[in-house]
CSV table of C-alpha atoms and ligand atoms in Angstrom, one decimal:
chain,number,residue,atom,x,y,z
S,135,LEU,CA,-120.7,60.1,38.9
S,136,ASN,CA,-117.1,61.2,38.7
S,137,HIS,CA,-117.0,62.3,42.3
S,138,LEU,CA,-118.0,58.8,43.3
S,139,ASN,CA,-114.9,57.4,41.5
S,140,GLN,CA,-112.8,60.1,43.0
S,141,ALA,CA,-114.0,59.3,46.5
S,142,ALA,CA,-113.3,55.7,45.9
S,143,ARG,CA,-109.8,56.5,44.7
S,144,MET,CA,-109.2,58.7,47.7
S,145,THR,CA,-110.3,55.8,49.9
S,146,GLN,CA,-107.7,53.6,48.3
S,147,HIS,CA,-104.8,56.1,48.5
S,148,THR,CA,-105.1,56.8,52.2
S,149,SER,CA,-103.0,54.8,54.6
S,150,ALA,CA,-106.0,54.0,56.7
S,151,PRO,CA,-108.6,52.8,54.2
S,152,THR,CA,-111.6,52.7,56.5
S,153,SER,CA,-111.1,56.3,57.6
S,154,ARG,CA,-112.3,57.6,54.2
S,155,ALA,CA,-115.2,55.2,53.9
S,156,PRO,CA,-117.7,57.7,55.4
S,157,ASP,CA,-116.8,60.2,52.6
S,158,LEU,CA,-117.5,57.6,49.9
S,159,HIS,CA,-120.7,56.5,51.6
S,160,ARG,CA,-121.9,60.2,51.8
S,161,ALA,CA,-121.1,60.7,48.1
S,162,ILE,CA,-123.1,57.6,47.2
S,163,THR,CA,-126.0,58.6,49.5
S,164,ASP,CA,-126.1,62.1,47.9
S,165,ARG,CA,-126.0,60.6,44.4
S,166,LEU,CA,-128.8,58.2,45.1
S,167,ARG,CA,-131.0,60.9,46.6
S,168,SER,CA,-130.3,63.3,43.8
S,169,LEU,CA,-131.9,60.6,41.5
S,170,GLY,CA,-134.9,60.3,43.8
S,171,LEU,CA,-133.7,56.9,45.1
S,172,ARG,CA,-133.7,55.9,48.7
S,173,ALA,CA,-130.2,55.2,50.0
S,174,THR,CA,-130.8,51.7,51.3
S,175,PRO,CA,-127.8,49.9,52.8
S,176,GLN,CA,-127.9,47.4,49.9
S,177,ARG,CA,-127.7,50.2,47.3
S,178,VAL,CA,-124.9,52.1,49.1
S,179,LEU,CA,-122.9,48.9,49.6
S,180,VAL,CA,-123.2,47.6,46.0
S,181,LEU,CA,-122.1,51.0,44.7
S,182,ALA,CA,-119.2,51.1,47.3
S,183,ALA,CA,-118.1,47.6,46.2
S,184,LEU,CA,-118.0,48.7,42.6
S,185,GLY,CA,-116.2,51.9,43.5
S,186,ASP,CA,-113.7,50.0,45.6
S,187,ALA,CA,-113.0,47.5,42.7
S,188,HIS,CA,-112.1,50.3,40.1
S,189,GLY,CA,-113.3,47.9,37.5
S,190,HIS,CA,-115.7,45.1,36.8
S,191,LEU,CA,-117.3,42.7,39.3
S,192,ARG,CA,-119.6,39.8,38.8
S,193,ALA,CA,-122.7,39.7,41.0
S,194,ASP,CA,-121.2,36.9,43.2
S,195,GLU,CA,-118.1,39.0,43.7
S,196,ILE,CA,-120.2,42.0,44.7
S,197,MET,CA,-122.2,39.7,47.0
S,198,ARG,CA,-118.9,38.6,48.8
S,199,TRP,CA,-117.8,42.2,49.3
S,200,VAL,CA,-121.2,43.3,50.6
S,201,ALA,CA,-121.7,40.3,52.8
S,202,GLU,CA,-118.5,41.1,54.8
S,203,ARG,CA,-120.2,44.4,55.8
S,204,TYR,CA,-123.9,43.4,55.7
S,205,PRO,CA,-124.1,39.6,56.4
S,206,THR,CA,-127.9,39.2,55.9
S,207,VAL,CA,-127.6,40.0,52.2
S,208,ASN,CA,-128.3,37.3,49.5
S,209,LEU,CA,-127.7,37.0,45.8
S,210,ALA,CA,-131.4,37.7,44.9
S,211,THR,CA,-131.1,41.1,46.7
S,212,ILE,CA,-127.8,41.9,44.9
S,213,TYR,CA,-129.5,41.2,41.5
S,214,ARG,CA,-132.5,43.3,42.5
S,215,THR,CA,-130.3,46.1,43.7
S,216,LEU,CA,-128.2,45.9,40.5
S,217,ASP,CA,-131.4,46.1,38.4
S,218,THR,CA,-132.4,49.3,40.2
S,219,LEU,CA,-128.9,50.8,39.7
S,220,LEU,CA,-128.8,49.8,36.1
S,221,ALA,CA,-132.2,51.4,35.4
S,222,ALA,CA,-130.9,54.6,37.2
S,223,GLY,CA,-127.8,54.6,34.9
S,224,LEU,CA,-125.5,54.4,37.9
S,225,VAL,CA,-124.2,51.0,36.9
S,226,THR,CA,-123.4,49.5,33.5
S,227,GLN,CA,-123.3,45.9,32.6
S,228,THR,CA,-121.3,43.8,30.1
S,229,ASP,CA,-120.4,40.2,29.3
S,230,LEU,CA,-116.7,39.7,29.6
S,231,GLY,CA,-117.0,36.0,29.0
S,232,ALA,CA,-116.6,35.1,32.7
S,233,GLY,CA,-119.8,33.0,32.5
S,234,ALA,CA,-121.8,35.8,34.1
S,235,ALA,CA,-122.4,39.5,33.5
S,236,SER,CA,-119.9,41.9,34.9
S,237,PHE,CA,-120.9,45.2,36.4
S,238,GLU,CA,-119.1,48.5,36.7
S,239,LEU,CA,-119.8,52.1,37.8
S,240,THR,CA,-120.9,54.2,34.9
S,241,GLY,CA,-117.9,56.4,34.3
S,242,GLU,CA,-117.6,59.9,32.7
S,243,THR,CA,-116.6,58.5,29.4
S,244,ARG,CA,-118.1,55.5,27.7
S,245,HIS,CA,-115.7,52.6,27.1
S,246,HIS,CA,-115.7,49.1,25.7
S,247,HIS,CA,-113.4,46.1,26.1
S,248,LEU,CA,-111.2,43.8,24.1
S,249,VAL,CA,-111.1,40.4,25.8
S,250,CYS,CA,-108.3,37.9,25.0
S,251,GLU,CA,-109.7,34.3,24.7
S,252,ARG,CA,-106.2,32.9,25.3
S,253,CYS,CA,-104.9,34.7,28.4
S,254,GLY,CA,-108.0,36.5,29.6
S,255,ALA,CA,-106.5,39.9,29.4
S,256,VAL,CA,-109.1,42.7,29.3
S,257,THR,CA,-108.1,46.0,27.7
S,258,GLU,CA,-110.2,49.1,27.3
S,259,MET,CA,-111.3,50.4,23.9
S,260,ASP,CA,-112.3,54.0,23.3
S,261,ASP,CA,-115.9,54.6,22.3
S,262,ALA,CA,-114.9,56.5,19.2
S,263,LEU,CA,-114.6,53.3,17.2
S,264,VAL,CA,-118.0,52.1,18.3
S,265,ALA,CA,-119.5,55.6,17.9
S,266,SER,CA,-118.8,55.5,14.1
S,267,LEU,CA,-120.4,52.0,13.9
S,268,ARG,CA,-123.5,53.4,15.8
S,269,GLU,CA,-123.8,56.3,13.4
S,270,ARG,CA,-123.5,54.0,10.4
S,271,LEU,CA,-126.2,51.7,11.7
S,272,LEU,CA,-128.5,54.6,12.4
S,273,CYS,CA,-127.9,56.1,9.0
S,274,ASP,CA,-127.9,52.9,6.8
S,275,ALA,CA,-130.3,50.6,8.7
S,276,GLY,CA,-132.2,53.0,10.8
S,277,PHE,CA,-131.1,51.0,13.8
S,278,ARG,CA,-130.6,52.8,17.1
S,279,VAL,CA,-127.9,50.9,19.1
S,280,SER,CA,-128.6,50.9,22.9
S,281,THR,CA,-125.5,48.8,23.8
S,282,THR,CA,-123.3,51.1,25.9
S,283,HIS,CA,-120.7,48.7,27.2
S,284,LEU,CA,-119.4,46.3,24.7
S,285,ALA,CA,-116.9,43.4,24.9
S,286,LEU,CA,-115.2,42.1,21.7
S,287,PHE,CA,-113.5,38.7,22.0
S,288,GLY,CA,-110.3,37.7,20.2
S,289,ILE,CA,-106.6,37.1,20.7
S,290,CYS,CA,-104.3,39.8,22.1
S,291,ARG,CA,-101.0,40.9,20.5
S,292,ALA,CA,-98.9,39.2,23.1
S,293,CYS,CA,-100.6,35.8,22.6
S,294,GLN,CA,-100.4,36.1,18.8
S,295,GLU,CA,-96.7,36.8,19.1
S,296,ARG,CA,-96.2,33.9,21.4
S,297,GLU,CA,-98.1,31.6,19.0
S,298,HIS,CA,-96.0,32.9,16.0
S,299,GLY,CA,-92.9,32.3,18.1
S,300,LEU,CA,-93.9,28.7,18.8
S,301,LEU,CA,-94.8,28.2,15.2
S,302,GLY,CA,-91.4,29.6,14.0
S,303,ALA,CA,-89.6,27.3,16.5
S,304,ALA,CA,-91.5,24.3,15.3
S,305,GLN,CA,-90.6,24.9,11.7
S,306,GLU,CA,-86.9,25.2,12.3
X,263,LIG,ZN1,-116.0,48.3,31.4
X,264,LIG,ZN1,-103.8,37.1,25.3
């Protein structure tokens, strides 16, 4: 799916953003067809929304983006479309604690996220750490992990330092 991301990036880097849109749409259409899926406007636009975002979007955010271009769309259609794209492996889903699932284009490399519960910062975590956990679970418990896009919640370094700073100041 890398060419999709590339097409999306090209779209963003050009001075006239809409002029590159046909390239992205063609890349998406080709990708859908190569997987034996019909390139319906809903599917193309949901993938284009995620390509345009370069990150995660909730279903309601996807809906807003798509509705600007295809006004008859509704949230049920967005969810149904996402289900199809998830099943095809084109889209991946995770819970970043926003009260709803977040969706993202499946990238070349698997990644996970660290989500700060104080400031909401979301950082990427390499799959290597989770890969060793996956191997251990398979070896020790015979458990085959199918989670591909994980979010771990906690407190980021900046927030910890800020809290320590406040604590230090209070003790003086
Ligand atoms: Zn992600
Ligand atoms: Zn933080």
